[in-house]
Amino acid sequence: MTSSSDDGTDRLPTREQILAFIAESDRPVGKREIARAFNITGGARIALKRILRELKEDGTLKRAGPRRVAEPGVLPSVLVVDVVSIDDETGEAEARPAVWDDDERGPPPPIVVLREGGLRPRDEAAPGFGDRLLVRLHRGDADAYEARVIRRLETRSRRVTGAIRSIDYGWRLIPADRRAKTDYSIEEADLGGAEDGEFVVAETLPGRRLGLPRARVVKRLGQEQTAPAIIDLAIEAHGIPDHFPAAAVREAEAATAPKLSAGREDLRSIPFVTIDGEDARDFDDAVHAEPDPDPTNPDGHIIRVAIADVAHYVTAGSALDRSAEERGNSVYFPDRVVPMLPEALSNGLCSLRPHEDRYCLAAMMRIDGQGTLLEHRFVRGLMRSAARLTYNRVQAAHEGRPDAEIEPLMAPVIRPLYAAFQVLDAARRRRGALEIDMPERRVVMDETGRVTDIRTRQRFDAHKLIEEFMILANVAAADTLLRRNRPCLFRVHDQPPADKVSVLRDYVKSLGLSFTNSVHVAPRDFNRLLKAVANTPLEHQVNTTVLRSQSQATYSPDNIGHFGLSLERYAHFTSPIRRYADLIVHRSLIKALNLGSDGLDGAAADGLHALGEHLSITERRADLAEREVTNRLLVVFLADRVGATFGGRITGVHGVGLFIELDETGADGFVPISTLGREFFILDPSEQALIGERSGMRFTLGDRVEGRLREADIVAGGLLFELIEGGRAGKPPTPGQVKRLKAIAREVAAERARNRRDGGGGRGPKTGRNQNGRHGGSRRR
């Protein structure tokens, strides 16, 4: 840090930073050590001396021998602590001093961290396991201490998740994170009852100069082959909050049943229906459509989308609100949901159950025969769903096979819905929205949690119908807020990065295909490429490569449009049960349209940039956790088939080997480069191929292969294969080409290393996601 003052006082540490440094030091600390640690020189040393004198005078520090500073008594009034447990019943956090020698001083006195006070606005959520905190202590009853948080401190994670292994000379913790560079040694006394083969959460212990780092088990998750343990592992590894504060639960359970009141329109006569997947657990959107009776709008439609009025129950600043913001979104696993809201709301009063009155915020929209949105308005109302339908049943009814419940709904509900959808679908194609439709895997389990099958989710027009209705409502919400100049968290999707487009262009050229050379690409350019390979052997690999070339969609108050949907304005409005961003949009609409006193206030509007970043992170966290669970369950499913052969295709080409996707299950596996042959293979990024330096044998993205399963690693969630068939003969590269490709490989490796240092994640293709953000189709765009 540089100084702009002559005496250097503007680079002095704060009192809290000095206390944190002293508490974290494993040796006595004096003025010299503090000055060296914070690079304090010249006249600033005088100011530092003054700060230390003040800390000693107010009792925070005392002198312990010449030139040494230490804590007075058993515990000082200000201390750095680590949160070591959370009480499941009360939600209280228990902590221990960050630096404490149990052998010399015995166990530390209990420290209970109080929730209220001291936290910055973005830190309002209760401290979590592994957090390092600077606290002010107050001695309570029975020699226990109460701690009020001054602030959270930046620190490395003190948690590690993984599997316990018994070895000849002790116990090991094998980290579940494949990027971890070391295992951990665990003493038998620190196992906490965990047995060989269990997934656990552990905390690291003070290190030693030689040998493996040490850890102790603080939570057992279950045997690694079981789905509940695998899901718990993902929850713990990604820090997904899965227990609600008691105050949030009380607020949810205190919510009262809906009734018609002033300011709400009675929409109960409209036969809204919900259409979701067979395994959907909550229903936050209902739809209705009818032909526009206005003779000046031939072939037009009135479309209504009713969304659960979560803002009525979750008020800004409440315990419910703080908890929902911290979670950011619901997380969906094969056997459970980690919901954003407590069950009393997510599966109760905010779930649009059939034949029950529910509060809603509804978009009333009018389109013409070309799918153009002519007008729209939003109302707060009281609605009642006429039926809880599923995609399968609605599709069957549309194809002429209605069941007994749907038969009476065909004329008044189902046919008008499809008529409106066909108009919107045609408008989408004319608009040129990106048409990537990647298959989505579904894990099937029995009642014991054992994986019995891996299937691809079927995708019907019924899915697309709901998507188009939700997209229309999202556009109407964004348009309303833009026109009224009100703050909004937009769902934004930037143009693809130029470097990724360049890689895509080179790759499709190697396939004999063409792609625009324009600097500014449009979704139509990608669609033309996808259409060219439709129903050919290249279809899957080109779809995958196009998907990987896209930017990540995020949340931001700055509207840059949505590239993938080819829309100038777009905001998530339709899923406030499971996405906090949608709740913010609801509140902004309520404020903009004077629909109540619970709209978005000015303070919240000022923090939308930070909130958008936070919600984008929690969304990526959910994606990673969901994908890891699916991958590990696939490994469990295939673990007893080690030695079997599988057909698949190459989905990733890297300098260290190939990634393949199996035809049978869609599982991903890795083929090390060492198994490809007795020669040196080099990576050609432009062709997305590994090329044999002597033989010219090529392994290229999309090639069909057959591999033998060598290893199924449940802990890392990976499958290891050796190739037994595949590859194409080619011309060996020239010495000049070899030199060029090796130089490129070094550049690529250096770039990946930089990305890892900057916090980039490991390998893994983006999963296919549809547009509307629903569970049971895809949920994220």
PDB file of N, CA, C and O in Angstrom, residues 587-616:
ATOM      1  N   ARG A 587     -41.096  -6.788  -6.089  1.00  0.00           N
ATOM      2  CA  ARG A 587     -41.141  -5.606  -5.228  1.00  0.00           C
ATOM      3  C   ARG A 587     -41.018  -4.319  -6.039  1.00  0.00           C
ATOM      4  O   ARG A 587     -41.671  -3.310  -5.723  1.00  0.00           O
ATOM      5  N   SER A 588     -40.192  -4.340  -7.063  1.00  0.00           N
ATOM      6  CA  SER A 588     -40.047  -3.140  -7.880  1.00  0.00           C
ATOM      7  C   SER A 588     -41.326  -2.846  -8.653  1.00  0.00           C
ATOM      8  O   SER A 588     -41.724  -1.683  -8.803  1.00  0.00           O
ATOM      9  N   LEU A 589     -41.989  -3.878  -9.148  1.00  0.00           N
ATOM     10  CA  LEU A 589     -43.271  -3.673  -9.825  1.00  0.00           C
ATOM     11  C   LEU A 589     -44.320  -3.126  -8.864  1.00  0.00           C
ATOM     12  O   LEU A 589     -45.108  -2.240  -9.220  1.00  0.00           O
ATOM     13  N   ILE A 590     -44.353  -3.660  -7.653  1.00  0.00           N
ATOM     14  CA  ILE A 590     -45.317  -3.182  -6.655  1.00  0.00           C
ATOM     15  C   ILE A 590     -45.109  -1.697  -6.377  1.00  0.00           C
ATOM     16  O   ILE A 590     -46.070  -0.918  -6.297  1.00  0.00           O
ATOM     17  N   LYS A 591     -43.852  -1.293  -6.260  1.00  0.00           N
ATOM     18  CA  LYS A 591     -43.543   0.122  -6.030  1.00  0.00           C
ATOM     19  C   LYS A 591     -43.889   0.971  -7.249  1.00  0.00           C
ATOM     20  O   LYS A 591     -44.506   2.045  -7.113  1.00  0.00           O
ATOM     21  N   ALA A 592     -43.524   0.492  -8.426  1.00  0.00           N
ATOM     22  CA  ALA A 592     -43.733   1.272  -9.651  1.00  0.00           C
ATOM     23  C   ALA A 592     -45.207   1.477  -9.951  1.00  0.00           C
ATOM     24  O   ALA A 592     -45.605   2.524 -10.468  1.00  0.00           O
ATOM     25  N   LEU A 593     -46.033   0.469  -9.638  1.00  0.00           N
ATOM     26  CA  LEU A 593     -47.451   0.508 -10.012  1.00  0.00           C
ATOM     27  C   LEU A 593     -48.365   0.825  -8.838  1.00  0.00           C
ATOM     28  O   LEU A 593     -49.594   0.724  -8.968  1.00  0.00           O
ATOM     29  N   ASN A 594     -47.776   1.203  -7.696  1.00  0.00           N
ATOM     30  CA  ASN A 594     -48.571   1.541  -6.497  1.00  0.00           C
ATOM     31  C   ASN A 594     -49.523   0.412  -6.117  1.00  0.00           C
ATOM     32  O   ASN A 594     -50.710   0.620  -5.872  1.00  0.00           O
ATOM     33  N   LEU A 595     -48.962  -0.796  -6.052  1.00  0.00           N
ATOM     34  CA  LEU A 595     -49.778  -1.968  -5.752  1.00  0.00           C
ATOM     35  C   LEU A 595     -49.717  -2.358  -4.276  1.00  0.00           C
ATOM     36  O   LEU A 595     -50.209  -3.424  -3.901  1.00  0.00           O
ATOM     37  N   GLY A 596     -49.111  -1.527  -3.461  1.00  0.00           N
ATOM     38  CA  GLY A 596     -49.034  -1.833  -2.041  1.00  0.00           C
ATOM     39  C   GLY A 596     -47.882  -1.103  -1.391  1.00  0.00           C
ATOM     40  O   GLY A 596     -47.086  -0.420  -2.049  1.00  0.00           O
ATOM     41  N   SER A 597     -47.776  -1.271  -0.082  1.00  0.00           N
ATOM     42  CA  SER A 597     -46.734  -0.577   0.678  1.00  0.00           C
ATOM     43  C   SER A 597     -45.476  -1.416   0.833  1.00  0.00           C
ATOM     44  O   SER A 597     -44.512  -0.990   1.477  1.00  0.00           O
ATOM     45  N   ASP A 598     -45.461  -2.621   0.259  1.00  0.00           N
ATOM     46  CA  ASP A 598     -44.334  -3.539   0.429  1.00  0.00           C
ATOM     47  C   ASP A 598     -43.454  -3.599  -0.817  1.00  0.00           C
ATOM     48  O   ASP A 598     -42.885  -4.640  -1.137  1.00  0.00           O
ATOM     49  N   GLY A 599     -43.342  -2.472  -1.510  1.00  0.00           N
ATOM     50  CA  GLY A 599     -42.512  -2.417  -2.700  1.00  0.00           C
ATOM     51  C   GLY A 599     -41.039  -2.231  -2.378  1.00  0.00           C
ATOM     52  O   GLY A 599     -40.634  -2.148  -1.207  1.00  0.00           O
ATOM     53  N   LEU A 600     -40.224  -2.133  -3.408  1.00  0.00           N
ATOM     54  CA  LEU A 600     -38.774  -1.996  -3.258  1.00  0.00           C
ATOM     55  C   LEU A 600     -38.439  -0.618  -2.722  1.00  0.00           C
ATOM     56  O   LEU A 600     -38.808   0.398  -3.309  1.00  0.00           O
ATOM     57  N   ASP A 601     -37.697  -0.573  -1.608  1.00  0.00           N
ATOM     58  CA  ASP A 601     -37.350   0.732  -1.047  1.00  0.00           C
ATOM     59  C   ASP A 601     -36.036   1.235  -1.638  1.00  0.00           C
ATOM     60  O   ASP A 601     -35.308   0.511  -2.327  1.00  0.00           O
ATOM     61  N   GLY A 602     -35.734   2.474  -1.359  1.00  0.00           N
ATOM     62  CA  GLY A 602     -34.571   3.112  -1.964  1.00  0.00           C
ATOM     63  C   GLY A 602     -33.266   2.473  -1.567  1.00  0.00           C
ATOM     64  O   GLY A 602     -32.349   2.318  -2.394  1.00  0.00           O
ATOM     65  N   ALA A 603     -33.130   2.066  -0.298  1.00  0.00           N
ATOM     66  CA  ALA A 603     -31.881   1.465   0.159  1.00  0.00           C
ATOM     67  C   ALA A 603     -31.603   0.169  -0.580  1.00  0.00           C
ATOM     68  O   ALA A 603     -30.469  -0.105  -0.986  1.00  0.00           O
ATOM     69  N   ALA A 604     -32.641  -0.650  -0.756  1.00  0.00           N
ATOM     70  CA  ALA A 604     -32.457  -1.905  -1.480  1.00  0.00           C
ATOM     71  C   ALA A 604     -32.104  -1.646  -2.935  1.00  0.00           C
ATOM     72  O   ALA A 604     -31.275  -2.346  -3.519  1.00  0.00           O
ATOM     73  N   ALA A 605     -32.723  -0.642  -3.524  1.00  0.00           N
ATOM     74  CA  ALA A 605     -32.439  -0.319  -4.919  1.00  0.00           C
ATOM     75  C   ALA A 605     -30.986   0.093  -5.106  1.00  0.00           C
ATOM     76  O   ALA A 605     -30.348  -0.234  -6.112  1.00  0.00           O
ATOM     77  N   ASP A 606     -30.427   0.792  -4.112  1.00  0.00           N
ATOM     78  CA  ASP A 606     -29.036   1.234  -4.216  1.00  0.00           C
ATOM     79  C   ASP A 606     -28.053   0.076  -4.177  1.00  0.00           C
ATOM     80  O   ASP A 606     -26.923   0.211  -4.638  1.00  0.00           O
ATOM     81  N   GLY A 607     -28.451  -1.058  -3.628  1.00  0.00           N
ATOM     82  CA  GLY A 607     -27.531  -2.187  -3.495  1.00  0.00           C
ATOM     83  C   GLY A 607     -27.699  -3.260  -4.549  1.00  0.00           C
ATOM     84  O   GLY A 607     -27.218  -4.388  -4.367  1.00  0.00           O
ATOM     85  N   LEU A 608     -28.344  -2.943  -5.677  1.00  0.00           N
ATOM     86  CA  LEU A 608     -28.647  -3.983  -6.653  1.00  0.00           C
ATOM     87  C   LEU A 608     -27.412  -4.519  -7.371  1.00  0.00           C
ATOM     88  O   LEU A 608     -27.399  -5.680  -7.805  1.00  0.00           O
ATOM     89  N   HIS A 609     -26.365  -3.713  -7.545  1.00  0.00           N
ATOM     90  CA  HIS A 609     -25.165  -4.230  -8.194  1.00  0.00           C
ATOM     91  C   HIS A 609     -24.561  -5.371  -7.363  1.00  0.00           C
ATOM     92  O   HIS A 609     -24.267  -6.455  -7.892  1.00  0.00           O
ATOM     93  N   ALA A 610     -24.382  -5.109  -6.073  1.00  0.00           N
ATOM     94  CA  ALA A 610     -23.816  -6.140  -5.198  1.00  0.00           C
ATOM     95  C   ALA A 610     -24.751  -7.342  -5.096  1.00  0.00           C
ATOM     96  O   ALA A 610     -24.303  -8.499  -5.092  1.00  0.00           O
ATOM     97  N   LEU A 611     -26.051  -7.075  -5.022  1.00  0.00           N
ATOM     98  CA  LEU A 611     -27.015  -8.172  -4.928  1.00  0.00           C
ATOM     99  C   LEU A 611     -26.983  -9.028  -6.192  1.00  0.00           C
ATOM    100  O   LEU A 611     -27.028 -10.257  -6.122  1.00  0.00           O
ATOM    101  N   GLY A 612     -26.906  -8.384  -7.366  1.00  0.00           N
ATOM    102  CA  GLY A 612     -26.836  -9.135  -8.617  1.00  0.00           C
ATOM    103  C   GLY A 612     -25.630 -10.049  -8.662  1.00  0.00           C
ATOM    104  O   GLY A 612     -25.714 -11.209  -9.103  1.00  0.00           O
ATOM    105  N   GLU A 613     -24.484  -9.556  -8.197  1.00  0.00           N
ATOM    106  CA  GLU A 613     -23.279 -10.388  -8.154  1.00  0.00           C
ATOM    107  C   GLU A 613     -23.473 -11.561  -7.199  1.00  0.00           C
ATOM    108  O   GLU A 613     -23.096 -12.706  -7.505  1.00  0.00           O
ATOM    109  N   HIS A 614     -24.052 -11.283  -6.050  1.00  0.00           N
ATOM    110  CA  HIS A 614     -24.285 -12.342  -5.061  1.00  0.00           C
ATOM    111  C   HIS A 614     -25.215 -13.421  -5.620  1.00  0.00           C
ATOM    112  O   HIS A 614     -24.928 -14.625  -5.493  1.00  0.00           O
ATOM    113  N   LEU A 615     -26.303 -13.025  -6.266  1.00  0.00           N
ATOM    114  CA  LEU A 615     -27.262 -13.997  -6.784  1.00  0.00           C
ATOM    115  C   LEU A 615     -26.694 -14.777  -7.968  1.00  0.00           C
ATOM    116  O   LEU A 615     -27.026 -15.949  -8.155  1.00  0.00           O
ATOM    117  N   SER A 616     -25.852 -14.141  -8.752  1.00  0.00           N
ATOM    118  CA  SER A 616     -25.194 -14.865  -9.839  1.00  0.00           C
ATOM    119  C   SER A 616     -24.279 -15.941  -9.270  1.00  0.00           C
ATOM    120  O   SER A 616     -24.168 -17.045  -9.821  1.00  0.00           O
TER     121      SER A 616
END
